[in-house]
Coordinates of C-alpha atoms in Angstrom, one line a residue:
Chain A
M1 CA 15.7 11.7 15.6
S2 CA 14.8 15.3 14.8
A3 CA 14.5 16.8 11.5
R4 CA 17.0 19.3 10.1
I5 CA 15.2 22.5 9.5
I6 CA 16.5 25.2 7.2
V7 CA 14.4 28.4 6.8
R8 CA 15.3 31.5 4.9
V9 CA 13.5 34.8 3.9
Q10 CA 15.5 36.5 1.1
K11 CA 15.3 38.9 -1.8
E12 CA 17.6 36.7 -4.0
S13 CA 16.4 33.8 -6.1
F14 CA 17.2 30.2 -5.2
D15 CA 18.0 26.9 -6.8
A16 CA 15.7 24.2 -5.7
S17 CA 18.2 21.3 -6.3
T18 CA 21.0 23.0 -4.4
E19 CA 18.6 23.5 -1.5
A20 CA 17.3 19.9 -1.6
A21 CA 20.9 18.5 -1.8
A22 CA 21.5 20.2 1.6
L23 CA 19.0 17.4 3.0
T24 CA 20.2 14.5 1.1
Q25 CA 23.9 15.0 0.6
G26 CA 25.8 12.0 2.1
R27 CA 22.6 10.4 3.4
R28 CA 21.6 6.9 2.7
D29 CA 18.5 6.7 4.8
I30 CA 16.2 9.2 2.9
G31 CA 13.7 7.4 0.7
A32 CA 11.4 10.3 -0.3
L33 CA 12.2 13.8 -1.3
V34 CA 9.3 16.2 -2.2
T35 CA 10.2 19.7 -3.6
F36 CA 7.5 22.3 -4.2
T37 CA 8.3 25.5 -6.0
G38 CA 5.8 28.2 -6.2
L39 CA 6.4 30.4 -9.3
C40 CA 5.2 33.8 -10.4
R41 CA 2.6 33.6 -13.2
D42 CA 2.0 36.4 -15.7
E43 CA -1.7 35.9 -15.6
G44 CA -2.1 35.6 -19.4
G45 CA 0.3 38.5 -20.0
A46 CA -1.6 40.9 -17.6
L47 CA 1.1 40.8 -14.9
A48 CA 4.3 42.7 -15.3
A49 CA 5.8 41.8 -11.9
L50 CA 4.8 40.8 -8.4
G51 CA 5.9 42.9 -5.4
I52 CA 6.2 40.9 -2.2
E53 CA 6.1 42.7 1.1
H54 CA 6.9 40.8 4.3
Y55 CA 7.2 41.4 8.0
P56 CA 10.9 41.1 8.7
G57 CA 11.6 38.8 11.7
M58 CA 8.1 37.5 12.1
A59 CA 8.2 36.0 8.6
E60 CA 11.2 33.9 9.6
E61 CA 9.7 33.1 13.1
E62 CA 6.4 32.0 11.6
I63 CA 7.9 29.7 8.9
T64 CA 10.1 28.2 11.5
R65 CA 7.2 27.6 13.8
V66 CA 5.2 26.0 11.0
A67 CA 8.2 23.8 10.0
R68 CA 8.6 22.6 13.5
E69 CA 4.9 21.8 13.6
A70 CA 5.4 19.7 10.4
A71 CA 8.3 17.9 12.0
S72 CA 6.3 17.1 15.0
R73 CA 3.4 15.7 13.0
W74 CA 5.3 13.5 10.6
P75 CA 8.6 11.6 10.9
L76 CA 10.8 13.8 8.7
E77 CA 14.5 13.8 8.2
G78 CA 14.6 17.4 7.0
I79 CA 12.7 20.5 5.9
V80 CA 13.8 23.5 3.7
A81 CA 11.4 26.4 3.5
I82 CA 12.5 29.6 1.5
H83 CA 10.3 32.5 0.8
R84 CA 11.4 35.5 -1.3
Y85 CA 10.4 39.2 -1.0
G86 CA 10.8 42.2 -3.3
L87 CA 10.0 42.5 -6.9
I88 CA 9.6 39.2 -8.7
Q89 CA 9.3 38.7 -12.5
P90 CA 6.9 36.2 -14.1
G91 CA 8.6 32.8 -14.4
E92 CA 10.7 33.4 -11.4
P93 CA 10.4 31.3 -8.2
I94 CA 8.7 32.8 -5.1
V95 CA 8.7 30.0 -2.5
L96 CA 10.4 26.6 -2.0
V97 CA 9.4 23.9 0.3
V98 CA 11.5 20.7 0.5
T99 CA 10.7 17.7 2.7
A100 CA 12.7 14.6 3.2
S101 CA 11.4 11.4 4.8
T102 CA 11.8 7.6 4.8
H103 CA 8.5 7.1 3.0
R104 CA 6.6 9.2 0.4
A105 CA 3.3 9.7 2.2
E106 CA 4.9 11.6 5.0
A107 CA 6.9 13.7 2.6
F108 CA 4.0 14.6 0.5
A109 CA 1.7 15.4 3.5
A110 CA 4.3 17.6 5.2
A111 CA 5.0 19.6 2.0
T112 CA 1.3 20.2 1.4
F113 CA 0.8 21.2 5.0
L114 CA 3.7 23.6 4.9
M115 CA 2.4 25.2 1.7
D116 CA -1.1 25.5 3.1
Y117 CA 0.3 27.2 6.2
L118 CA 2.7 29.5 4.2
K119 CA -0.2 30.7 2.1
T120 CA -2.3 31.8 5.0
E121 CA -0.1 32.3 8.1
A122 CA 3.3 33.5 7.0
P123 CA 3.2 37.4 6.9
F124 CA 3.7 38.0 3.2
W125 CA 1.6 40.2 0.9
K126 CA 1.6 40.2 -2.8
K127 CA 1.0 43.2 -5.0
Q128 CA 0.3 42.9 -8.7
H129 CA 2.1 45.3 -10.9
L130 CA 0.1 45.1 -14.2
S131 CA 1.4 45.4 -17.7
G132 CA 1.3 48.8 -19.6
S133 CA 0.2 51.5 -17.4
G134 CA -2.3 49.4 -15.4
P135 CA -2.9 49.9 -11.7
E136 CA -1.3 48.0 -8.8
N137 CA -3.6 45.7 -6.9
W138 CA -3.0 43.9 -3.6
V139 CA -3.7 40.3 -4.1
E140 CA -6.8 39.2 -2.1
S141 CA -6.6 36.2 0.1
K142 CA -8.5 33.2 -1.4
A143 CA -11.3 31.2 0.2
E144 CA -9.8 28.0 -1.1
D145 CA -6.5 28.8 0.7
N146 CA -8.3 29.4 3.9
A147 CA -10.3 26.1 3.5
A148 CA -7.0 24.4 2.7
V149 CA -5.4 25.3 6.0
Q150 CA -8.5 24.7 8.0
K151 CA -8.4 21.0 7.2
W152 CA -5.2 20.6 9.2
R153 CA -6.6 22.0 12.4
V154 CA -7.8 19.0 14.2
Chain B
M1 CA 4.4 51.0 21.9
R2 CA 5.6 50.4 18.4
A3 CA 2.9 50.0 15.7
L4 CA 3.7 48.4 12.4
Y5 CA 1.6 48.6 9.3
F6 CA 1.8 46.3 6.2
A7 CA 0.4 46.2 2.7
F8 CA -2.7 48.4 2.1
V9 CA -2.8 49.4 5.8
R10 CA 0.7 50.9 5.4
E11 CA -0.2 52.6 2.2
R12 CA -3.5 54.1 3.6
I13 CA -1.9 55.4 6.8
G14 CA 1.0 56.6 4.8
K15 CA 3.7 55.1 7.1
A16 CA 5.3 51.7 7.8
E17 CA 5.6 52.2 11.5
E18 CA 5.3 54.6 14.4
E19 CA 5.4 55.0 18.2
I20 CA 1.8 55.1 19.6
S21 CA 0.6 55.9 23.1
P22 CA -3.0 54.7 23.4
P23 CA -4.9 55.9 26.6
E24 CA -5.3 53.6 29.6
N25 CA -8.8 52.3 28.6
I26 CA -7.5 50.7 25.5
K27 CA -7.1 47.1 26.6
T28 CA -7.7 44.8 23.5
V29 CA -6.6 44.7 19.9
A30 CA -10.1 45.6 19.0
D31 CA -10.0 48.7 21.4
L32 CA -6.7 49.8 19.7
M33 CA -8.1 49.5 16.2
G34 CA -11.1 51.5 17.2
W35 CA -8.8 54.1 18.8
L36 CA -6.5 54.3 15.7
R37 CA -9.5 54.7 13.4
G38 CA -10.2 57.9 15.1
Q39 CA -6.7 59.3 14.5
G40 CA -7.4 60.9 11.1
E41 CA -8.9 60.2 7.7
N42 CA -5.9 58.1 6.7
Y43 CA -6.4 55.8 9.7
A44 CA -10.1 55.7 9.1
A45 CA -9.5 54.5 5.6
A46 CA -6.9 51.9 6.8
F47 CA -9.3 50.6 9.4
A48 CA -12.5 50.9 7.4
N49 CA -13.1 47.2 7.4
I50 CA -11.9 46.0 10.9
K51 CA -13.5 42.6 10.6
T52 CA -10.9 41.4 8.0
M53 CA -8.0 43.1 9.7
R54 CA -5.2 40.8 11.1
A55 CA -3.0 41.6 14.0
A56 CA 0.1 40.4 15.6
L57 CA 1.4 41.1 19.1
D58 CA 5.2 40.9 19.4
R59 CA 5.2 38.9 16.2
T60 CA 2.5 36.3 17.2
H61 CA -0.8 36.2 15.4
V62 CA -3.6 37.3 17.7
K63 CA -7.3 37.6 17.6
H64 CA -9.1 40.9 18.1
D65 CA -10.1 40.2 21.7
A66 CA -6.6 39.6 22.7
L67 CA -5.2 41.7 25.5
I68 CA -2.4 44.1 24.5
G69 CA -0.8 43.9 28.0
N70 CA 2.8 44.8 27.9
A71 CA 3.4 44.1 24.2
R72 CA 6.2 46.2 22.8
E73 CA 5.1 45.7 19.1
I74 CA 1.8 45.5 17.5
A75 CA 1.3 44.9 13.8
F76 CA -1.7 45.4 11.6
F77 CA -2.2 43.9 8.1
P78 CA -4.7 42.3 5.7
P79 CA -5.0 38.5 5.3
M80 CA -1.8 37.2 4.2
T81 CA -1.1 36.1 0.6
G82 CA 2.3 34.5 0.7
G83 CA 3.3 31.2 -0.9
Chain C
M1 CA -4.4 22.7 -23.5
S2 CA -2.9 19.4 -23.2
A3 CA -0.1 18.6 -20.8
R4 CA 3.4 17.9 -22.1
I5 CA 4.3 14.4 -21.0
I6 CA 7.9 13.1 -20.8
V7 CA 8.4 9.5 -19.7
R8 CA 11.6 7.5 -19.7
V9 CA 12.9 4.2 -18.3
Q10 CA 16.6 4.2 -18.0
K11 CA 19.6 2.6 -16.4
E12 CA 21.4 5.9 -15.9
S13 CA 20.8 8.3 -13.0
F14 CA 18.9 11.7 -13.6
D15 CA 19.1 15.2 -12.4
A16 CA 15.7 16.3 -10.9
S17 CA 16.3 20.1 -11.6
T18 CA 17.3 19.5 -15.2
E19 CA 14.2 17.3 -15.8
A20 CA 11.9 19.9 -14.1
A21 CA 13.4 22.7 -16.2
A22 CA 12.1 21.0 -19.3
L23 CA 8.6 21.8 -18.1
T24 CA 9.2 25.3 -16.8
Q25 CA 11.9 26.8 -19.2
G26 CA 10.6 29.8 -21.0
R27 CA 7.1 29.5 -19.3
R28 CA 5.4 32.3 -17.5
D29 CA 2.1 30.6 -16.8
I30 CA 3.2 27.8 -14.4
G31 CA 2.5 28.6 -10.8
A32 CA 3.3 25.3 -9.1
L33 CA 6.0 22.7 -9.6
V34 CA 6.1 19.5 -7.6
T35 CA 9.0 17.2 -7.7
F36 CA 9.1 13.8 -6.1
T37 CA 12.4 11.8 -6.0
G38 CA 12.4 8.3 -4.7
L39 CA 15.9 7.3 -3.4
C40 CA 17.5 4.0 -2.5
R41 CA 17.7 3.5 1.4
D42 CA 20.4 1.5 2.9
E43 CA 18.0 0.1 5.6
G44 CA 20.2 0.9 8.5
G45 CA 23.3 -0.4 6.6
A46 CA 21.7 -3.8 5.9
L47 CA 21.3 -3.0 2.1
A48 CA 24.3 -3.1 -0.2
A49 CA 22.4 -2.3 -3.3
L50 CA 18.9 -2.6 -5.0
G51 CA 18.5 -4.5 -8.3
I52 CA 15.6 -3.3 -10.2
E53 CA 14.1 -5.5 -12.9
H54 CA 11.5 -4.3 -15.4
Y55 CA 9.4 -5.3 -18.4
P56 CA 10.9 -3.4 -21.3
G57 CA 8.3 -1.8 -23.5
M58 CA 5.4 -2.4 -21.0
A59 CA 7.0 -0.3 -18.3
E60 CA 7.2 2.7 -20.6
E61 CA 3.7 2.1 -21.9
E62 CA 2.2 1.8 -18.4
I63 CA 3.9 4.9 -17.1
T64 CA 2.7 6.8 -20.1
R65 CA -0.8 5.5 -19.6
V66 CA -0.8 6.6 -16.0
A67 CA 0.6 10.0 -16.9
R68 CA -2.1 10.5 -19.4
E69 CA -4.7 9.5 -16.8
A70 CA -3.2 12.2 -14.4
A71 CA -3.3 14.8 -17.2
S72 CA -7.0 13.9 -17.8
R73 CA -7.9 14.2 -14.1
W74 CA -6.1 17.4 -13.3
P75 CA -5.4 20.6 -15.3
L76 CA -1.6 20.1 -15.8
E77 CA 0.8 21.9 -17.9
G78 CA 3.4 19.1 -17.8
I79 CA 4.5 15.7 -16.3
V80 CA 8.0 14.1 -16.1
A81 CA 8.1 10.5 -15.0
I82 CA 11.5 8.7 -15.0
H83 CA 12.1 5.2 -13.6
R84 CA 15.5 3.6 -13.4
Y85 CA 16.4 -0.1 -13.7
G86 CA 19.5 -2.1 -13.0
L87 CA 21.8 -1.9 -9.9
I88 CA 21.3 1.0 -7.7
Q89 CA 23.3 2.1 -4.7
P90 CA 22.0 3.4 -1.5
G91 CA 21.6 7.2 -1.7
E92 CA 21.0 7.1 -5.5
P93 CA 17.7 8.1 -7.1
I94 CA 15.3 5.5 -8.4
V95 CA 12.3 7.4 -9.6
L96 CA 11.4 10.9 -10.5
V97 CA 7.9 12.5 -10.9
V98 CA 7.4 16.1 -11.8
T99 CA 4.1 17.9 -12.2
A100 CA 3.6 21.5 -13.3
S101 CA 0.3 23.2 -12.9
T102 CA -1.2 26.7 -12.4
H103 CA -2.1 25.9 -8.8
R104 CA -0.6 23.9 -6.2
A105 CA -3.4 21.5 -5.2
E106 CA -3.5 20.0 -8.6
A107 CA 0.3 19.6 -8.8
F108 CA 0.4 17.9 -5.4
A109 CA -2.5 15.6 -6.1
A110 CA -1.2 14.5 -9.6
A111 CA 2.3 13.8 -8.1
T112 CA 0.8 11.7 -5.3
F113 CA -1.5 9.9 -7.8
L114 CA 1.4 9.2 -10.2
M115 CA 3.6 7.7 -7.4
D116 CA 0.8 5.6 -6.1
Y117 CA 0.2 4.1 -9.5
L118 CA 4.0 3.7 -10.2
K119 CA 4.4 1.8 -7.0
T120 CA 1.8 -0.8 -7.8
E121 CA 1.0 -0.8 -11.6
A122 CA 4.3 -0.1 -13.4
P123 CA 6.1 -3.4 -14.1
F124 CA 9.2 -3.1 -11.9
W125 CA 10.5 -5.4 -9.3
K126 CA 13.0 -4.7 -6.6
K127 CA 15.6 -7.1 -5.2
Q128 CA 17.6 -6.4 -2.1
H129 CA 21.2 -7.3 -2.2
L130 CA 22.2 -7.4 1.3
S131 CA 25.5 -6.3 2.9
G132 CA 28.3 -8.8 3.7
S133 CA 27.4 -12.3 2.3
G134 CA 23.8 -11.9 3.1
P135 CA 21.1 -13.3 0.7
E136 CA 19.1 -11.6 -2.0
N137 CA 15.5 -11.0 -1.4
W138 CA 12.7 -9.9 -3.7
V139 CA 10.9 -6.9 -2.1
E140 CA 7.3 -7.9 -1.2
S141 CA 4.5 -5.5 -2.3
K142 CA 3.1 -3.5 0.7
A143 CA -0.5 -3.5 1.8
E144 CA -0.2 0.3 2.3
D145 CA 0.8 0.8 -1.3
N146 CA -2.1 -1.2 -2.4
A147 CA -4.4 0.7 -0.2
A148 CA -2.9 4.0 -1.5
V149 CA -3.8 3.2 -5.1
Q150 CA -7.2 1.9 -4.3
K151 CA -8.3 5.3 -3.0
W152 CA -8.0 6.8 -6.6
R153 CA -10.3 4.2 -8.2
V154 CA -13.6 6.1 -8.1
Chain D
M1 CA 2.8 -17.5 -28.1
R2 CA 5.6 -15.8 -26.3
A3 CA 5.7 -16.2 -22.6
L4 CA 7.7 -13.8 -20.4
Y5 CA 8.7 -14.3 -16.8
F6 CA 9.8 -11.7 -14.3
A7 CA 11.4 -11.5 -10.9
F8 CA 11.1 -14.8 -8.8
V9 CA 8.9 -16.3 -11.6
R10 CA 11.9 -16.0 -14.0
E11 CA 14.3 -17.3 -11.4
R12 CA 12.3 -20.3 -10.5
I13 CA 11.5 -21.4 -14.0
G14 CA 15.1 -20.7 -14.9
K15 CA 14.4 -18.6 -18.1
A16 CA 13.3 -15.1 -18.9
E17 CA 11.2 -16.1 -21.9
E18 CA 10.2 -18.9 -24.3
E19 CA 7.8 -19.9 -27.0
I20 CA 4.9 -22.0 -25.6
S21 CA 2.2 -23.9 -27.4
P22 CA -0.7 -24.6 -24.9
P23 CA -3.4 -27.1 -26.1
E24 CA -6.7 -25.9 -27.6
N25 CA -8.6 -26.2 -24.3
I26 CA -6.5 -23.5 -22.6
K27 CA -8.7 -20.5 -22.9
T28 CA -8.0 -18.2 -19.9
V29 CA -4.9 -16.9 -18.1
A30 CA -6.0 -19.2 -15.2
D31 CA -6.1 -22.2 -17.5
L32 CA -2.6 -21.3 -18.8
M33 CA -1.2 -21.0 -15.3
G34 CA -2.6 -24.4 -14.5
W35 CA -1.1 -25.9 -17.6
L36 CA 2.3 -24.3 -17.1
R37 CA 2.4 -25.6 -13.4
G38 CA 2.4 -29.1 -14.8
Q39 CA 5.4 -28.6 -17.1
G40 CA 8.0 -29.5 -14.5
E41 CA 9.2 -28.9 -11.0
N42 CA 10.6 -25.5 -11.9
Y43 CA 7.2 -24.4 -13.3
A44 CA 5.4 -25.9 -10.3
A45 CA 7.6 -23.9 -7.9
A46 CA 7.1 -20.7 -10.0
F47 CA 3.3 -21.1 -10.0
A48 CA 3.0 -22.4 -6.4
N49 CA 1.0 -19.5 -5.2
I50 CA -1.3 -18.7 -8.2
K51 CA -3.5 -16.5 -6.2
T52 CA -0.9 -13.6 -6.0
M53 CA 0.5 -14.1 -9.6
R54 CA 0.0 -11.1 -12.0
A55 CA -0.3 -11.4 -15.7
A56 CA -0.2 -9.1 -18.7
L57 CA -1.5 -9.9 -22.2
D58 CA 0.3 -8.1 -24.9
R59 CA 1.6 -5.6 -22.2
T60 CA -1.7 -5.0 -20.6
H61 CA -2.6 -5.9 -17.1
V62 CA -5.3 -8.6 -17.0
K63 CA -7.2 -10.7 -14.5
H64 CA -7.0 -14.4 -14.3
D65 CA -10.3 -15.0 -15.9
A66 CA -9.2 -12.9 -19.1
L67 CA -9.4 -14.9 -22.3
I68 CA -6.0 -15.4 -24.0
G69 CA -7.6 -15.1 -27.5
N70 CA -5.0 -14.2 -30.1
A71 CA -2.5 -12.6 -27.8
R72 CA 1.0 -12.9 -29.1
E73 CA 2.7 -12.2 -25.6
I74 CA 1.8 -13.2 -22.1
A75 CA 3.9 -12.2 -19.1
F76 CA 3.8 -13.6 -15.6
F77 CA 5.1 -11.8 -12.6
P78 CA 4.7 -11.1 -8.8
P79 CA 3.0 -7.9 -7.6
M80 CA 5.0 -5.0 -8.8
T81 CA 7.4 -3.1 -6.4
G82 CA 8.4 -0.1 -8.4
G83 CA 8.6 3.6 -7.4

């Protein structure tokens, strides 16, 4: 049985529970549902907004590729992966990953895997718009994120 | 071929995409980056640190030694910071 | 800064997003929100319902103890842990764990930890009510759940 | 002291809780389980497999060699299956 995969790249915000319901609605065979929401932090008040640039087309393709990879590694019933682009205010959601499985270990592992890949392989770039008349900075990729994705490459 | 630039690469070059016609001897992604770097100060600034530059050929991540072949689209961008 | 901890043991169902919102509402410093929902599976149609028995008082205390332990292990902003008791139909939620943190690794680790402990340390017992006139069976504890909790004991 | 029984232990004994007055020589949880096992067929059935039995003293998980001391409440139950 193959997992249902829902991937979207969008400017609009999303509602995590509505998206998760798409996987569980009417189902009686799903035992574990993991939802990860990545939110925009204000960095102690320093950040006014985050501008997210993406590679249209490739972003969807890359997320879909990674979702299929997750579905081939673990017995999943469904995956939702949504990533926003455009200007995002502190407190707003940026990314959503939902995994549904029979058991919790698989759902947790797949959600972690998906986030590790989205951080480093999906073509999105974040620019920090600082408060006041501060400058704009492109966010640098983090060594810890690169290390996190490396551990999945067997 | 179509060249796409993202994030600071786009900002430094000053455009998001353009049609490029590299000479025959440009075979790999690395060759193309070296050639682009010579196309003006803005390109030199964009490709100042080639080591950390990422590339995608027809929307697939590739390494610098990848052959360009008949790719219709090449994209250059810094390491991704999504999620 | 100490994590906000919300623990409830209840008969009623719950809404994961409402509970998660209690941790994130009005906050601009939370970067990662992990939600785990454990649902009642129908075991291929064999299960009519799950009867969940608990030790009133100790159940809340034990979950609170484990939540505090999670908050001391990882830099969390908040934890929600809700466990239901009583008769639960297939498709319904049984347990909810929400963890909020600055970064995703801590939120994922804490949610996994909490579920591993809830499975094996919180005083709840599941009884399967089978379809038709089938018998009732107490669910046996699983070796894999015991192994999962052992890995956290350092 | 108050004794509480859960899940199959409750079902086999036939009650959820009761007041018990074990003799002076019952010092540990293991002692108490041995004593309860001798209180009738229902107790014998409930404590047939003492090895896998779990206990809590005043709502805290304890091992079989734990001293009962002045605990006011002891609970017996099979391995937990929550979550």
